[in-house]
Short mmCIF file of C-alpha atoms in Angstrom, two decimals:
data_model
loop_
_atom_site.label_atom_id
_atom_site.label_comp_id
_atom_site.label_asym_id
_atom_site.label_seq_id
_atom_site.Cartn_x
_atom_site.Cartn_y
_atom_site.Cartn_z
CA ALA A 1 3.43 55.50 1.76
CA GLY A 2 4.24 55.31 5.47
CA CYS A 3 4.27 51.52 5.35
CA LEU A 4 6.73 51.49 2.45
CA GLU A 5 8.99 53.94 4.27
CA MET A 6 8.88 51.79 7.43
CA LEU A 7 9.78 48.68 5.39
CA ARG A 8 12.71 50.52 3.77
CA ALA A 9 13.95 51.77 7.15
CA ALA A 10 13.64 48.30 8.72
CA GLY A 11 15.43 46.69 5.78
CA LYS A 12 18.23 49.26 5.91
CA LEU A 13 18.67 48.69 9.65
CA GLY A 14 18.92 44.95 8.98
CA ILE A 15 21.77 45.63 6.55
CA ASP A 16 23.60 48.44 8.38
CA LEU A 17 23.97 46.69 11.74
CA PRO A 18 25.20 43.15 12.41
CA TRP A 19 22.31 40.88 13.38
CA ALA A 20 22.39 37.21 14.33
CA GLN A 21 22.05 35.87 10.78
CA LEU A 22 24.39 34.67 8.06
CA PHE A 23 25.42 38.10 6.81
CA GLY A 24 25.87 39.37 10.38
CA LEU A 25 28.20 36.44 10.99
CA LEU A 26 30.16 37.36 7.86
CA GLN A 27 30.17 41.03 8.85
CA THR A 28 31.59 40.12 12.26
CA ALA A 29 34.31 38.16 10.44
CA GLY A 30 35.14 41.29 8.43
CA MET A 31 33.43 40.22 5.19
CA GLN A 32 30.89 42.66 3.81
CA VAL A 33 28.25 41.36 1.40
CA ALA A 34 26.56 44.00 -0.76
CA PRO A 35 22.82 44.46 -0.06
CA LEU A 36 21.86 43.39 -3.60
CA ALA A 37 24.00 40.24 -3.26
CA GLN A 38 22.36 39.50 0.10
CA THR A 39 18.94 39.73 -1.52
CA GLY A 40 20.03 37.46 -4.37
CA LEU A 41 21.49 34.89 -1.98
CA ARG A 42 18.33 34.98 0.14
CA GLY A 43 16.30 34.32 -3.01
CA LEU A 44 18.52 31.42 -4.07
CA ALA A 45 18.34 29.94 -0.58
CA ALA A 46 14.55 30.30 -0.62
CA CYS A 47 14.37 28.45 -3.95
CA GLY A 48 16.68 25.75 -2.60
CA THR A 49 14.52 25.41 0.52
CA LEU A 50 11.37 25.07 -1.60
CA TRP A 51 13.00 22.46 -3.82
CA PHE A 52 14.19 20.53 -0.77
CA ALA A 53 10.68 20.67 0.72
CA TRP A 54 9.26 19.28 -2.53
CA ARG A 55 11.83 16.44 -2.49
CA MET A 56 11.00 15.61 1.12
CA HIS A 57 7.28 15.62 0.36
CA ARG A 58 7.80 13.18 -2.50
CA GLY A 59 10.37 10.92 -0.86
CA LEU A 60 9.56 10.67 2.86
CA SER A 61 6.62 9.64 4.97
CA PRO A 62 4.19 12.52 5.60
CA GLN A 63 5.17 12.69 9.28
CA ARG A 64 8.90 12.74 8.58
CA ALA A 65 8.52 15.23 5.71
CA ALA A 66 6.51 17.57 7.97
CA PHE A 67 9.11 17.33 10.74
CA HIS A 68 12.00 18.03 8.38
CA LEU A 69 10.07 20.82 6.67
CA TYR A 70 9.79 22.56 10.04
CA ALA A 71 13.52 22.13 10.68
CA VAL A 72 14.61 23.30 7.21
CA ALA A 73 12.25 26.30 7.29
CA ALA A 74 13.54 27.27 10.74
CA CYS A 75 17.13 27.12 9.50
CA TYR A 76 16.28 29.24 6.47
CA LEU A 77 14.52 31.83 8.62
CA MET A 78 17.34 32.04 11.14
CA LEU A 79 20.11 32.32 8.57
CA PHE A 80 18.43 34.66 6.09
CA ASN A 81 16.04 36.87 8.06
CA PRO A 82 17.88 40.21 8.12
CA ARG A 83 16.70 40.95 11.67
CA SER A 84 17.23 37.63 13.48
CA GLU A 85 18.33 38.00 17.09
CA ASN A 86 20.10 35.49 19.32
CA ASN A 87 16.90 34.66 21.20
CA THR A 88 15.04 34.00 17.94
CA TYR A 89 17.11 30.84 17.56
CA ALA A 90 14.78 29.21 20.08
CA LEU A 91 12.85 28.35 16.91
CA LEU A 92 15.45 25.61 16.32
CA ALA A 93 14.98 23.99 19.74
CA PRO A 94 12.21 21.49 18.81
CA ALA A 95 14.14 20.19 15.80
CA MET A 96 17.50 20.12 17.57
CA GLY A 97 16.00 18.43 20.62
CA ALA A 98 14.10 15.79 18.70
CA LEU A 99 17.05 14.95 16.46
CA CYS A 100 19.42 14.87 19.43
CA ALA A 101 17.11 12.45 21.27
CA GLU A 102 16.77 10.38 18.10
CA GLU A 103 20.56 10.09 17.77
CA PHE A 104 21.05 9.08 21.42
CA LEU A 105 17.97 6.92 22.00
CA VAL A 106 17.00 5.44 18.62
CA ARG A 107 20.12 5.36 16.47
CA ARG A 108 22.51 4.98 19.43
CA ASN A 109 24.94 7.31 17.62
CA PHE A 110 26.56 9.08 20.56
CA GLY A 111 28.96 11.11 18.41
CA ARG A 112 26.18 12.72 16.40
CA GLY A 113 24.07 13.10 19.54
CA ALA A 114 26.96 14.90 21.24
CA LEU A 115 27.36 17.13 18.19
CA LEU A 116 23.69 18.12 18.34
CA ALA A 117 23.85 18.69 22.10
CA THR A 118 26.91 20.91 21.60
CA LEU A 119 25.12 22.86 18.86
CA ALA A 120 22.10 23.32 21.14
CA LEU A 121 24.27 24.54 24.02
CA GLY A 122 26.22 26.86 21.72
CA THR A 123 22.97 28.28 20.41
CA VAL A 124 21.41 28.76 23.85
CA GLY A 125 24.56 30.43 25.20
CA SER A 126 25.46 32.26 21.99
CA PHE A 127 25.37 35.74 23.51
CA GLU A 128 27.42 34.81 26.57
CA PHE A 129 29.86 32.50 24.78
CA GLY A 130 30.19 34.93 21.87
CA SER A 131 30.91 37.83 24.25
CA PHE A 132 33.52 35.74 26.08
CA LEU A 133 35.25 34.37 22.98
CA LEU A 134 35.30 37.65 21.01
CA PRO A 135 34.74 40.48 23.50
CA GLU A 136 35.49 43.19 20.91
CA ALA A 137 32.82 41.94 18.46
CA GLU A 138 29.05 42.10 18.58
CA PRO A 139 27.92 38.75 20.06
CA VAL A 140 25.74 37.92 17.05
CA TRP A 141 28.02 35.44 15.34
CA LEU A 142 27.80 32.20 17.33
CA ALA A 143 24.09 31.39 16.88
CA PRO A 144 24.29 31.62 13.07
CA LEU A 145 27.48 29.56 13.12
CA MET A 146 25.74 26.85 15.17
CA CYS A 147 22.78 27.05 12.78
CA LEU A 148 25.06 26.62 9.75
CA VAL A 149 26.52 23.44 11.24
CA PHE A 150 23.03 22.24 12.20
CA THR A 151 21.83 22.96 8.65
CA ALA A 152 24.69 20.88 7.23
CA TYR A 153 23.80 18.03 9.62
CA LEU A 154 20.13 18.33 8.66
CA VAL A 155 20.77 18.34 4.90
CA ARG A 156 22.97 15.26 5.24
CA GLN A 157 20.38 13.49 7.41
CA ILE A 158 17.56 14.25 4.98
CA ALA A 159 19.65 13.24 1.96
CA ASP A 160 20.45 9.93 3.67
CA GLU A 161 16.76 9.35 4.43
CA LEU A 162 15.78 10.18 0.84
CA ARG A 163 18.33 7.64 -0.45
CA GLU A 164 17.41 4.98 2.10
CA PRO A 165 13.88 5.44 3.49
CA ASP A 166 14.53 2.76 6.15
CA LEU A 167 16.76 5.34 7.89
CA GLU A 168 13.75 7.51 8.80
CA ALA A 169 14.06 7.98 12.56
CA GLY A 170 15.74 4.62 12.80
CA GLY A 171 12.58 3.08 11.36
CA VAL A 172 10.32 5.17 13.65
CA SER A 173 7.93 7.70 12.05
#
């Protein structure tokens, strides 16, 4: 009984206060999402993540599928965990770093590399930059915003690799 009460209290705290996750970002922007809708959207996103993982497993090399699975799972956790904090976004660092290096060193796509470097810097400095840019708001909005953009980049990258397997890491697995 105590465990159930603790889970309820923790879940309520994750809804009542803005945290560094998708619904905290929306709350900071003045958009409230009902708790039941949050749960439904988390469930839909979980199903989408599972489907995407299945597609990667079937369409990419095992090494590339495992790498992308880590990145997609990290994005899901950061955006939909009701108690994500700014420092929790360090979970994205291996994926962001590897993809940034891949863009600069393998693909020689400096625009996309610069985008990923900017996302990484925005994520690392999310508390400080968020406090500076919106001093009246809780500084929990920038890390999820960076993660949303990174997720869009990642989904596009994976979709491209699924369509054209030769694009996998510029031919490097």
